[in-house]
Coordinates of N, CA and C in Angstrom, one line a residue:
Chain A
X79 N -83.8 -225.8 -130.2 CA -82.9 -225.8 -131.3 C -81.7 -224.8 -131.1
X80 N -80.6 -225.1 -131.6 CA -79.5 -224.3 -131.4 C -79.4 -223.0 -132.5
X81 N -78.9 -222.0 -132.1 CA -78.6 -220.8 -133.1 C -77.8 -219.8 -132.6
X82 N -77.3 -219.0 -133.4 CA -76.3 -217.8 -133.0 C -77.0 -216.4 -133.4
X83 N -76.9 -215.6 -132.8 CA -77.1 -214.0 -133.2 C -75.9 -213.2 -133.3
X84 N -75.5 -212.6 -134.4 CA -74.4 -211.9 -134.4 C -75.1 -210.3 -134.4
X85 N -74.8 -209.5 -133.6 CA -75.3 -208.0 -133.6 C -74.3 -207.3 -134.4
X86 N -74.9 -206.5 -135.3 CA -74.3 -205.9 -136.5 C -73.7 -206.5 -137.4
X87 N -73.9 -206.4 -138.6 CA -73.7 -207.1 -139.9 C -72.3 -206.3 -140.3
X88 N -72.0 -205.1 -139.9 CA -70.9 -204.4 -140.2 C -70.4 -203.3 -139.0
X89 N -68.9 -203.7 -138.8 CA -68.2 -202.8 -137.8 C -67.2 -202.1 -138.2
X90 N -67.2 -200.9 -137.8 CA -65.7 -200.3 -138.7 C -65.2 -199.6 -137.2
X91 N -64.0 -199.9 -137.2 CA -62.9 -199.4 -136.3 C -61.7 -198.7 -136.7
X92 N -61.0 -197.8 -135.9 CA -59.9 -197.3 -136.2 C -58.7 -198.1 -136.1
X93 N -57.5 -198.1 -136.9 CA -56.3 -198.9 -136.7 C -55.8 -198.5 -135.1
X94 N -55.6 -199.7 -134.5 CA -55.4 -199.3 -133.0 C -56.3 -199.3 -132.0
X95 N -57.5 -199.4 -132.3 CA -58.7 -199.4 -131.6 C -58.9 -200.6 -131.1
X96 N -60.0 -200.7 -130.0 CA -60.5 -202.0 -129.7 C -61.5 -202.6 -130.7
X97 N -61.3 -204.1 -131.0 CA -62.4 -204.7 -131.8 C -63.4 -205.6 -130.7
X98 N -64.6 -205.2 -131.1 CA -65.6 -206.0 -130.3 C -66.7 -206.4 -131.2
X99 N -66.5 -207.7 -131.4 CA -67.6 -208.2 -132.4 C -68.5 -209.1 -131.5
X100 N -69.7 -209.1 -131.4 CA -70.7 -209.5 -130.6 C -71.4 -210.8 -131.0
X101 N -71.8 -212.0 -130.0 CA -72.5 -213.2 -130.6 C -73.3 -213.5 -129.3
X102 N -74.3 -213.9 -129.4 CA -75.2 -214.5 -128.7 C -75.7 -215.8 -128.9
X103 N -75.7 -216.9 -128.2 CA -76.3 -218.4 -128.8 C -77.3 -218.6 -128.0
X104 N -78.0 -219.6 -128.5 CA -79.2 -220.2 -128.0 C -79.1 -221.7 -127.9
X105 N -78.8 -222.1 -127.0 CA -78.8 -223.9 -126.9 C -79.3 -224.2 -125.5
X106 N -80.1 -225.4 -125.6 CA -80.7 -225.9 -124.4 C -79.6 -226.6 -123.6
X107 N -78.5 -227.0 -124.0 CA -77.4 -227.5 -123.4 C -76.2 -226.9 -123.4
X108 N -75.1 -226.7 -122.6 CA -73.7 -226.4 -122.6 C -73.5 -226.6 -124.1
X109 N -73.0 -225.7 -125.0 CA -72.6 -226.0 -126.3 C -71.3 -225.8 -126.6
X110 N -70.6 -226.1 -127.6 CA -69.0 -225.7 -128.1 C -69.6 -224.5 -129.1
X111 N -68.6 -223.6 -128.9 CA -68.7 -222.4 -129.7 C -67.4 -222.1 -130.5
X112 N -67.5 -221.4 -131.5 CA -66.4 -221.3 -132.3 C -66.4 -219.9 -133.1
X113 N -65.2 -219.3 -133.4 CA -65.3 -218.1 -134.2 C -64.5 -218.4 -135.4
X114 N -64.9 -218.0 -136.7 CA -64.2 -218.4 -137.8 C -64.1 -216.8 -138.6
X115 N -63.0 -216.9 -139.2 CA -62.6 -215.8 -140.1 C -62.4 -215.9 -141.6
X116 N -63.1 -215.1 -142.4 CA -63.1 -215.4 -143.8 C -62.3 -214.2 -144.4
X117 N -61.1 -214.1 -144.9 CA -60.6 -213.0 -145.4 C -60.9 -213.0 -146.9
X118 N -61.0 -212.0 -147.7 CA -61.4 -211.9 -148.9 C -60.9 -213.0 -149.9
X119 N -61.7 -213.6 -150.5 CA -61.3 -214.8 -151.6 C -60.5 -215.9 -150.9
X120 N -61.1 -216.1 -149.5 CA -60.1 -217.3 -149.1 C -61.3 -218.1 -148.2
X121 N -60.9 -219.1 -147.8 CA -61.5 -220.1 -147.3 C -61.8 -219.7 -145.7
X122 N -62.9 -220.3 -145.0 CA -63.3 -220.0 -143.5 C -62.0 -220.6 -142.8
X123 N -61.7 -220.0 -141.7 CA -60.4 -220.4 -140.8 C -60.8 -220.0 -139.7
X124 N -60.5 -221.2 -138.8 CA -60.8 -221.1 -137.1 C -59.7 -220.1 -136.5
X125 N -60.6 -219.2 -135.8 CA -59.9 -218.2 -134.9 C -59.6 -218.9 -133.6
X126 N -60.8 -219.4 -132.8 CA -60.6 -219.9 -131.7 C -61.9 -220.5 -131.3
X127 N -62.1 -221.6 -130.4 CA -63.1 -222.6 -129.9 C -63.0 -222.3 -128.4
X128 N -64.4 -222.6 -127.9 CA -64.6 -222.9 -126.4 C -65.3 -224.2 -126.5
X129 N -64.3 -224.8 -125.4 CA -64.9 -226.3 -125.2 C -65.0 -226.6 -123.9
X130 N -65.3 -225.7 -122.9 CA -65.8 -225.7 -121.6 C -64.4 -225.9 -120.7
X131 N -63.3 -226.0 -121.2 CA -62.1 -226.0 -120.4 C -61.8 -224.6 -119.6
X132 N -62.0 -223.4 -120.5 CA -61.7 -222.2 -119.8 C -62.8 -221.3 -120.4
X133 N -63.1 -220.3 -119.6 CA -64.1 -219.3 -120.0 C -63.7 -218.3 -120.9
X134 N -62.2 -217.9 -120.8 CA -61.7 -216.9 -121.6 C -60.7 -217.7 -122.6
X135 N -61.1 -217.8 -123.9 CA -60.3 -218.4 -124.9 C -59.3 -217.5 -125.7
X136 N -58.2 -217.9 -125.8 CA -57.1 -216.9 -126.4 C -57.1 -217.9 -128.0
X137 N -57.0 -217.0 -129.2 CA -57.2 -217.6 -130.5 C -56.0 -217.0 -131.1
X138 N -55.8 -217.3 -132.6 CA -54.8 -216.6 -133.4 C -54.9 -215.0 -133.6
X139 N -54.0 -214.5 -133.8 CA -53.6 -213.1 -134.3 C -54.2 -212.0 -133.1
X140 N -54.0 -212.5 -132.0 CA -54.3 -211.5 -130.8 C -55.9 -211.6 -130.5
X141 N -56.9 -212.3 -130.9 CA -58.0 -212.4 -130.7 C -58.4 -213.3 -129.4
X142 N -59.4 -213.0 -128.8 CA -59.8 -213.8 -127.8 C -61.4 -213.6 -127.6
X143 N -61.8 -214.5 -127.0 CA -63.6 -214.4 -126.6 C -63.6 -215.0 -125.2
X144 N -64.7 -214.5 -124.6 CA -64.9 -214.9 -123.2 C -66.6 -215.7 -123.2
X145 N -66.7 -216.6 -122.7 CA -67.8 -217.5 -122.7 C -68.4 -217.0 -121.5
X146 N -69.8 -216.5 -121.6 CA -70.5 -216.0 -120.4 C -71.9 -216.7 -120.4
X147 N -71.9 -217.7 -119.7 CA -73.3 -218.5 -119.7 C -74.5 -217.6 -119.2
X148 N -74.3 -216.6 -118.1 CA -75.3 -215.9 -117.8 C -76.0 -215.0 -118.8
X149 N -75.2 -214.6 -119.7 CA -75.5 -213.6 -120.6 C -75.8 -214.5 -122.1
X150 N -75.6 -215.5 -122.2 CA -75.4 -216.6 -123.3 C -74.7 -215.8 -124.2
X151 N -73.4 -215.4 -124.0 CA -72.7 -214.4 -125.0 C -71.2 -215.4 -125.2
X152 N -70.6 -214.9 -126.4 CA -69.3 -215.3 -126.8 C -68.8 -214.5 -127.5
X153 N -68.5 -213.3 -127.2 CA -68.2 -211.8 -127.6 C -66.6 -212.1 -128.1
X154 N -66.2 -211.7 -129.3 CA -64.8 -211.7 -129.6 C -64.1 -210.3 -129.6
X155 N -62.9 -210.2 -129.0 CA -62.3 -209.1 -128.7 C -60.8 -208.9 -129.2
X156 N -60.6 -207.9 -129.5 CA -58.9 -207.7 -130.0 C -58.5 -206.5 -129.1
X157 N -57.5 -206.2 -128.5 CA -57.2 -204.8 -127.9 C -56.8 -203.9 -128.8
X158 N -56.1 -204.3 -129.9 CA -55.7 -203.3 -130.7 C -55.8 -203.8 -132.1
X159 N -56.8 -203.0 -133.1 CA -57.0 -203.4 -134.5 C -55.7 -203.2 -135.4
X160 N -55.7 -204.0 -136.4 CA -54.6 -204.1 -137.5 C -55.2 -203.9 -138.7
X161 N -54.7 -203.3 -139.7 CA -55.5 -203.3 -141.1 C -55.7 -204.7 -141.6
X162 N -54.7 -205.7 -141.1 CA -54.9 -207.0 -141.7 C -56.1 -207.9 -141.1
X163 N -56.8 -207.1 -140.1 CA -57.8 -207.8 -139.5 C -59.2 -207.9 -140.3
X164 N -58.9 -206.7 -141.3 CA -60.3 -206.5 -142.2 C -60.7 -208.0 -142.8
X165 N -61.8 -208.3 -142.4 CA -62.4 -209.6 -142.8 C -63.8 -209.9 -142.5
X166 N -64.6 -210.7 -142.7 CA -65.7 -211.4 -142.4 C -65.5 -212.5 -141.2
X167 N -66.1 -212.0 -140.3 CA -66.2 -212.9 -138.8 C -67.4 -213.8 -138.8
X168 N -67.4 -215.0 -138.4 CA -68.7 -215.7 -138.1 C -68.5 -216.3 -136.9
X169 N -69.7 -216.3 -136.1 CA -69.7 -217.1 -134.6 C -70.6 -218.3 -135.1
X170 N -70.3 -219.5 -134.4 CA -70.8 -220.6 -134.7 C -71.0 -221.7 -133.3
X171 N -72.0 -222.5 -133.4 CA -72.4 -223.0 -132.3 C -72.5 -224.7 -132.5
X172 N -72.3 -225.6 -131.7 CA -72.8 -226.8 -131.8 C -73.1 -227.3 -130.4
X173 N -73.9 -228.2 -130.3 CA -74.2 -228.9 -129.3 C -73.3 -230.2 -128.9
X174 N -72.8 -230.6 -127.9 CA -71.9 -231.7 -127.7 C -72.4 -233.0 -128.4
X175 N -73.7 -233.3 -128.6 CA -74.1 -234.3 -129.1 C -74.5 -234.5 -130.4
X176 N -74.5 -233.1 -131.0 CA -74.9 -232.7 -132.4 C -73.8 -232.8 -133.4
X177 N -74.2 -233.3 -134.7 CA -73.2 -233.2 -135.7 C -72.8 -232.0 -136.4
X178 N -74.0 -231.1 -136.6 CA -73.7 -230.0 -137.5 C -73.4 -228.7 -136.6
X179 N -72.6 -227.8 -137.4 CA -72.2 -226.5 -136.8 C -73.1 -225.7 -137.2
X180 N -73.7 -224.7 -136.4 CA -74.7 -223.8 -137.1 C -73.8 -222.4 -136.9
X181 N -73.8 -221.8 -138.0 CA -73.2 -220.4 -138.1 C -74.3 -219.3 -138.1
X182 N -73.6 -218.1 -137.6 CA -74.3 -216.9 -137.5 C -74.3 -216.0 -139.0
X183 N -74.9 -215.2 -139.1 CA -74.7 -214.4 -140.3 C -73.7 -213.7 -140.7
X184 N -72.8 -213.6 -140.0 CA -71.6 -212.7 -139.9 C -71.4 -211.5 -139.6
X185 N -70.1 -210.7 -139.4 CA -70.2 -209.6 -139.3 C -68.7 -209.1 -140.1
X186 N -68.9 -208.1 -140.7 CA -67.9 -207.5 -141.7 C -67.3 -206.3 -140.7
X187 N -65.7 -206.6 -140.5 CA -65.1 -205.8 -140.0 C -64.1 -205.2 -141.0
X188 N -64.3 -203.8 -140.7 CA -63.4 -202.6 -141.6 C -62.5 -201.9 -140.8
X189 N -61.4 -201.6 -141.1 CA -60.4 -200.9 -140.5 C -60.0 -199.6 -141.0
X190 N -60.3 -198.5 -140.2 CA -59.9 -197.1 -140.9 C -58.6 -196.8 -140.5
X191 N -57.7 -196.5 -141.5 CA -56.4 -196.1 -141.2 C -56.2 -195.0 -140.2
Chain B
X136 N -54.7 -235.4 -148.7 CA -53.9 -234.1 -149.0 C -53.6 -233.1 -147.9
X137 N -53.1 -232.0 -148.0 CA -52.7 -231.2 -147.2 C -54.0 -230.2 -146.5
X138 N -55.0 -230.1 -147.6 CA -56.2 -229.3 -147.2 C -57.1 -229.9 -147.8
X139 N -58.4 -229.2 -147.8 CA -59.8 -229.7 -148.3 C -59.7 -229.0 -149.6
X140 N -59.9 -230.0 -150.7 CA -59.7 -229.5 -152.1 C -61.3 -229.4 -152.6
X141 N -61.5 -228.5 -153.4 CA -62.7 -228.5 -154.0 C -62.8 -228.2 -155.5
X142 N -63.4 -228.8 -156.5 CA -63.4 -228.4 -157.8 C -64.8 -228.6 -158.2
X143 N -65.3 -227.7 -159.3 CA -64.7 -226.7 -159.6 C -64.5 -225.5 -159.0
X144 N -63.6 -224.6 -159.0 CA -63.7 -223.3 -158.2 C -64.8 -222.4 -158.4
X145 N -64.9 -222.4 -160.0 CA -66.2 -221.5 -160.3 C -66.7 -222.7 -161.5
X146 N -68.1 -222.6 -161.7 CA -69.1 -223.1 -162.2 C -70.2 -222.0 -162.7
X147 N -70.4 -222.1 -164.0 CA -71.5 -221.2 -164.7 C -72.3 -222.3 -165.7
X148 N -73.4 -222.1 -164.9 CA -74.3 -223.0 -166.0 C -75.6 -222.3 -166.1
X149 N -76.5 -223.1 -166.9 CA -78.0 -222.4 -167.3 C -79.1 -223.2 -166.4
X150 N -80.0 -222.6 -166.2 CA -81.0 -222.8 -165.4 C -81.6 -224.2 -166.2
X151 N -82.0 -225.2 -165.2 CA -82.2 -226.4 -165.7 C -81.4 -227.4 -165.8
X152 N -80.1 -227.1 -166.0 CA -79.3 -228.1 -166.1 C -78.6 -228.7 -164.7
X153 N -77.9 -230.0 -164.9 CA -77.4 -230.8 -163.6 C -75.9 -230.2 -163.4
X154 N -75.4 -230.2 -162.2 CA -74.1 -229.7 -161.9 C -73.5 -231.0 -160.9
X155 N -72.4 -231.1 -160.7 CA -71.7 -232.0 -159.5 C -70.5 -231.2 -159.2
X156 N -70.4 -231.1 -157.8 CA -69.4 -230.3 -157.4 C -68.6 -231.2 -156.5
X157 N -67.3 -231.3 -156.5 CA -66.4 -232.4 -156.0 C -65.7 -232.0 -154.6
X158 N -65.6 -232.8 -153.7 CA -65.0 -232.3 -152.6 C -64.0 -233.5 -152.1
X159 N -62.7 -233.1 -151.9 CA -61.6 -234.2 -151.4 C -61.1 -233.5 -150.0
X160 N -61.4 -234.6 -149.0 CA -61.3 -233.9 -147.7 C -59.7 -234.2 -147.3
X161 N -59.5 -233.8 -146.1 CA -58.0 -233.9 -145.6 C -58.1 -235.5 -145.2
X162 N -57.1 -236.3 -145.6 CA -56.9 -237.6 -145.5 C -56.9 -237.9 -144.1
X163 N -57.8 -238.9 -143.8 CA -57.8 -239.5 -142.6 C -59.1 -238.7 -141.7
X164 N -59.6 -237.7 -142.3 CA -60.7 -237.3 -141.7 C -62.2 -238.0 -142.0
X165 N -62.8 -238.8 -141.2 CA -63.9 -239.3 -141.3 C -65.2 -238.7 -141.5
X166 N -65.2 -237.5 -140.9 CA -66.4 -236.7 -141.1 C -66.2 -235.5 -142.1
X167 N -67.3 -235.5 -142.8 CA -67.4 -234.4 -144.2 C -68.9 -233.8 -143.9
X168 N -68.7 -232.2 -144.3 CA -69.6 -231.6 -144.4 C -69.8 -230.9 -145.4
X169 N -71.1 -230.6 -145.9 CA -71.4 -229.6 -147.3 C -72.3 -228.3 -146.5
X170 N -71.6 -227.1 -146.9 CA -72.6 -226.0 -146.5 C -72.7 -225.1 -147.7
X171 N -73.7 -224.2 -147.9 CA -74.1 -223.3 -148.9 C -73.7 -221.8 -148.3
X172 N -73.2 -220.9 -148.9 CA -73.1 -219.6 -148.4 C -73.4 -218.7 -149.4
X173 N -74.4 -217.9 -149.5 CA -75.2 -217.2 -150.3 C -74.5 -215.8 -150.0
X174 N -74.5 -214.7 -150.7 CA -73.7 -213.5 -150.7 C -74.5 -212.9 -149.4
X175 N -73.4 -212.5 -148.6 CA -73.8 -211.6 -147.4 C -74.4 -212.7 -146.3
X176 N -74.5 -213.8 -146.4 CA -74.9 -214.4 -145.5 C -73.8 -215.5 -144.7
X177 N -74.3 -216.3 -143.6 CA -73.3 -217.2 -143.2 C -73.4 -218.5 -143.8
X178 N -72.6 -219.4 -143.6 CA -72.7 -220.8 -144.3 C -74.1 -221.2 -143.6
X179 N -74.7 -222.2 -144.6 CA -75.8 -222.7 -144.2 C -75.8 -224.2 -144.3
X180 N -76.0 -225.0 -143.3 CA -75.9 -226.2 -143.2 C -76.5 -227.3 -144.5
X181 N -75.9 -228.2 -145.1 CA -76.5 -228.8 -146.0 C -76.7 -230.4 -145.6
X182 N -75.5 -231.0 -145.3 CA -75.6 -232.5 -145.1 C -74.1 -232.8 -144.5
X183 N -74.1 -234.0 -143.7 CA -72.9 -234.1 -143.0 C -72.7 -235.7 -143.3
X184 N -71.8 -236.3 -143.5 CA -71.4 -237.7 -143.5 C -70.4 -237.9 -142.6
X185 N -70.4 -239.2 -142.0 CA -69.7 -240.0 -141.1 C -69.3 -241.3 -142.0
X186 N -68.3 -241.2 -142.4 CA -67.7 -242.3 -143.4 C -68.5 -242.1 -144.6
X187 N -69.0 -243.3 -145.0 CA -69.8 -243.5 -146.3 C -71.2 -243.0 -146.2
X188 N -71.7 -242.8 -144.9 CA -73.2 -242.7 -144.9 C -73.4 -241.1 -144.5
X189 N -74.6 -240.7 -144.9 CA -75.3 -239.4 -144.5 C -75.8 -239.5 -143.1
X190 N -75.1 -239.1 -142.1 CA -75.4 -239.0 -141.0 C -76.7 -238.1 -140.5
X191 N -76.7 -236.9 -141.4 CA -77.7 -236.0 -141.2 C -77.6 -234.9 -142.7
X192 N -79.0 -235.3 -143.2 CA -79.0 -234.6 -144.3 C -80.1 -233.4 -144.3
X193 N -80.6 -233.1 -143.2 CA -81.7 -232.2 -142.8 C -81.5 -231.0 -143.4
X194 N -80.3 -230.5 -143.9 CA -80.4 -229.3 -144.4 C -80.4 -229.3 -145.8
X195 N -80.6 -230.2 -146.4 CA -80.7 -230.2 -148.0 C -82.0 -229.6 -148.2
X196 N -82.2 -228.4 -149.3 CA -83.1 -227.8 -149.2 C -84.4 -228.6 -149.8
X197 N -84.3 -229.4 -150.8 CA -85.1 -230.0 -151.7 C -84.8 -231.5 -152.2
X198 N -85.5 -232.1 -153.1 CA -84.8 -233.5 -153.6 C -84.2 -233.1 -154.8
X199 N -83.9 -232.0 -155.4 CA -83.2 -231.6 -156.2 C -81.7 -231.8 -155.7
X200 N -81.5 -231.9 -154.8 CA -80.1 -231.9 -154.2 C -79.8 -233.3 -153.5
X201 N -78.8 -233.8 -153.8 CA -78.3 -234.9 -153.4 C -76.7 -235.0 -153.2
X202 N -76.1 -235.9 -152.2 CA -74.8 -235.8 -152.3 C -74.4 -237.4 -151.7
X203 N -73.2 -237.8 -152.3 CA -72.5 -238.9 -152.1 C -71.1 -239.0 -151.7
X204 N -71.0 -240.1 -151.0 CA -69.2 -240.3 -150.5 C -69.1 -241.7 -150.4
X205 N -69.0 -242.4 -151.7 CA -69.0 -243.8 -151.7 C -67.8 -244.9 -151.2
X206 N -66.7 -244.2 -150.8 CA -65.7 -244.8 -150.5 C -65.2 -244.2 -149.1
X207 N -65.9 -243.1 -148.6 CA -65.7 -242.6 -147.5 C -64.6 -241.7 -147.2
X208 N -64.4 -241.1 -148.7 CA -63.1 -240.0 -148.8 C -63.9 -238.9 -149.6
X209 N -63.4 -239.0 -150.9 CA -64.2 -237.9 -151.9 C -65.8 -237.9 -152.0
X210 N -66.4 -236.7 -151.9 CA -67.8 -236.7 -151.8 C -68.1 -235.7 -152.9
X211 N -69.4 -236.1 -153.7 CA -69.8 -235.2 -154.7 C -71.2 -234.5 -154.2
X212 N -71.2 -233.6 -154.5 CA -73.0 -232.7 -154.1 C -73.5 -232.8 -155.7
X213 N -74.8 -233.2 -155.9 CA -75.2 -233.1 -156.9 C -76.3 -232.4 -157.1
X214 N -76.9 -231.4 -157.9 CA -77.8 -230.6 -158.1 C -78.5 -230.7 -159.3
X215 N -79.6 -231.2 -159.3 CA -80.5 -231.4 -160.7 C -81.4 -230.3 -160.9
X216 N -81.7 -230.1 -162.3 CA -82.7 -228.9 -162.5 C -82.4 -227.6 -162.0
X217 N -81.1 -227.1 -162.1 CA -80.9 -226.1 -161.2 C -81.6 -224.8 -161.5
X218 N -81.6 -224.1 -160.6 CA -82.6 -222.7 -160.4 C -81.6 -221.6 -160.2
X219 N -82.0 -220.3 -160.5 CA -81.4 -219.2 -160.2 C -81.0 -219.0 -158.8
X220 N -81.6 -219.5 -158.0 CA -81.7 -219.4 -156.5 C -80.6 -220.4 -155.9
X221 N -80.1 -221.4 -156.7 CA -79.2 -222.2 -156.1 C -77.8 -221.5 -156.4
X222 N -77.8 -220.6 -156.8 CA -76.4 -219.6 -157.0 C -75.9 -219.4 -155.7
X223 N -74.8 -219.7 -155.4 CA -74.0 -219.6 -154.2 C -72.6 -220.1 -154.3
X224 N -72.1 -219.8 -153.0 CA -70.7 -220.7 -152.7 C -71.0 -221.8 -152.2
X225 N -70.6 -223.0 -152.5 CA -70.8 -224.4 -151.9 C -69.5 -224.7 -151.1
X226 N -69.4 -224.9 -149.8 CA -68.2 -225.0 -149.0 C -68.3 -226.3 -148.7
X227 N -67.1 -227.2 -148.6 CA -67.0 -228.3 -147.9 C -66.1 -228.3 -146.9
X228 N -66.3 -229.0 -145.9 CA -65.3 -229.0 -144.7 C -65.3 -230.5 -144.3
X229 N -64.3 -230.8 -143.7 CA -63.9 -232.3 -143.0 C -63.3 -232.1 -141.6
X230 N -63.4 -233.1 -140.9 CA -63.1 -233.1 -139.6 C -63.0 -234.6 -139.0
X231 N -61.8 -234.5 -138.1 CA -61.7 -235.9 -137.3 C -63.1 -236.6 -136.8
X232 N -63.5 -237.5 -137.2 CA -64.8 -237.9 -136.6 C -64.7 -238.8 -135.2
X233 N -64.1 -238.1 -134.3 CA -63.8 -238.8 -132.8 C -65.3 -238.9 -132.2
X234 N -65.6 -239.9 -131.8 CA -66.7 -240.0 -130.9 C -66.6 -239.6 -129.4
X235 N -67.8 -239.6 -128.7 CA -67.2 -239.3 -127.2 C -67.6 -238.0 -127.0
X236 N -67.1 -237.4 -125.8 CA -67.3 -236.1 -125.1 C -66.5 -235.0 -126.2
X237 N -65.4 -235.6 -126.7 CA -64.8 -234.6 -127.3 C -65.3 -234.3 -128.9
X238 N -66.1 -234.8 -129.2 CA -66.8 -235.0 -130.3 C -67.0 -233.5 -130.9
X239 N -67.8 -232.8 -129.9 CA -68.4 -231.6 -130.3 C -67.2 -230.5 -130.4
X240 N -66.0 -230.8 -129.9 CA -65.0 -229.9 -130.1 C -64.1 -230.0 -131.4
X241 N -64.5 -231.0 -132.2 CA -63.7 -231.2 -133.5 C -63.9 -230.1 -134.1
X242 N -62.7 -229.8 -134.9 CA -62.7 -228.4 -135.6 C -63.1 -228.9 -137.0
X243 N -63.7 -228.0 -137.8 CA -64.0 -228.0 -139.3 C -62.8 -227.5 -140.0
X244 N -62.5 -228.1 -140.9 CA -61.3 -227.5 -142.1 C -62.2 -227.2 -143.1
X245 N -61.9 -226.0 -143.5 CA -63.0 -225.7 -144.8 C -61.9 -225.4 -146.2
X246 N -62.7 -226.1 -147.2 CA -61.9 -225.8 -148.5 C -62.5 -224.4 -149.0
X247 N -61.7 -224.0 -150.0 CA -62.0 -222.6 -150.5 C -63.4 -222.6 -151.2
X248 N -64.2 -223.5 -151.6 CA -65.3 -223.5 -152.1 C -65.8 -223.5 -153.4
X249 N -66.7 -223.9 -154.0 CA -67.1 -223.8 -155.4 C -68.0 -222.8 -155.7
X250 N -67.6 -221.9 -156.4 CA -69.0 -220.7 -156.8 C -69.7 -221.4 -157.8
X251 N -71.1 -221.4 -157.5 CA -71.9 -221.7 -158.6 C -72.9 -220.5 -159.0
X252 N -72.7 -220.2 -160.2 CA -73.8 -219.2 -161.0 C -74.7 -219.8 -161.8
X253 N -75.9 -219.7 -161.6 CA -77.2 -220.3 -162.5 C -77.7 -219.2 -163.3
X254 N -77.3 -219.3 -164.5 CA -78.0 -218.0 -165.4 C -79.5 -218.3 -165.7

């Protein structure tokens, strides 16, 4: 069965600091991986996706994620946090042949001034 | 339409009542998904439609939950004999239903959700 584990339900960083949100996946076959963001009172939006074309994936708003098969990880990073990055972030996985996307439990990112 | 539209945005009902939640997907998207998101949790898969048929309903929690998509566009999620534990935000998403190796990369576009509160 496929699943994702997001380490840390809440991460707080200072404005301008590095953002690192952790995601580990469990899948018996190479998966497709996604990061979605949910701003307060808004719907889920796609940040970026991994589809095996390149292990380092760049997304919107300066975020990027690196697929590491040996570590079964797909951590999300941003070099310099901005106040507008405060939101809930969800890692998600889908097997190539599967229909459904499985989401992690989410990490709430807070930015300190 | 331009995005995925869900109605109502908020629904308050009493325990034991019947509710319907509607989803209008992006025009041309053949795949439609329903998820449920409880407070502090990630979205939980409920059911997936490819066209008019439910291709995967493994996430429906019990037989009180049912969903239809009769014409392959609008979908309705139906909950009978609601319970307090059904309170959550119900999310709908749609995507292009492309088959083949690119299928897994299809991106889901989500609606804003329908918040259901069962008193």
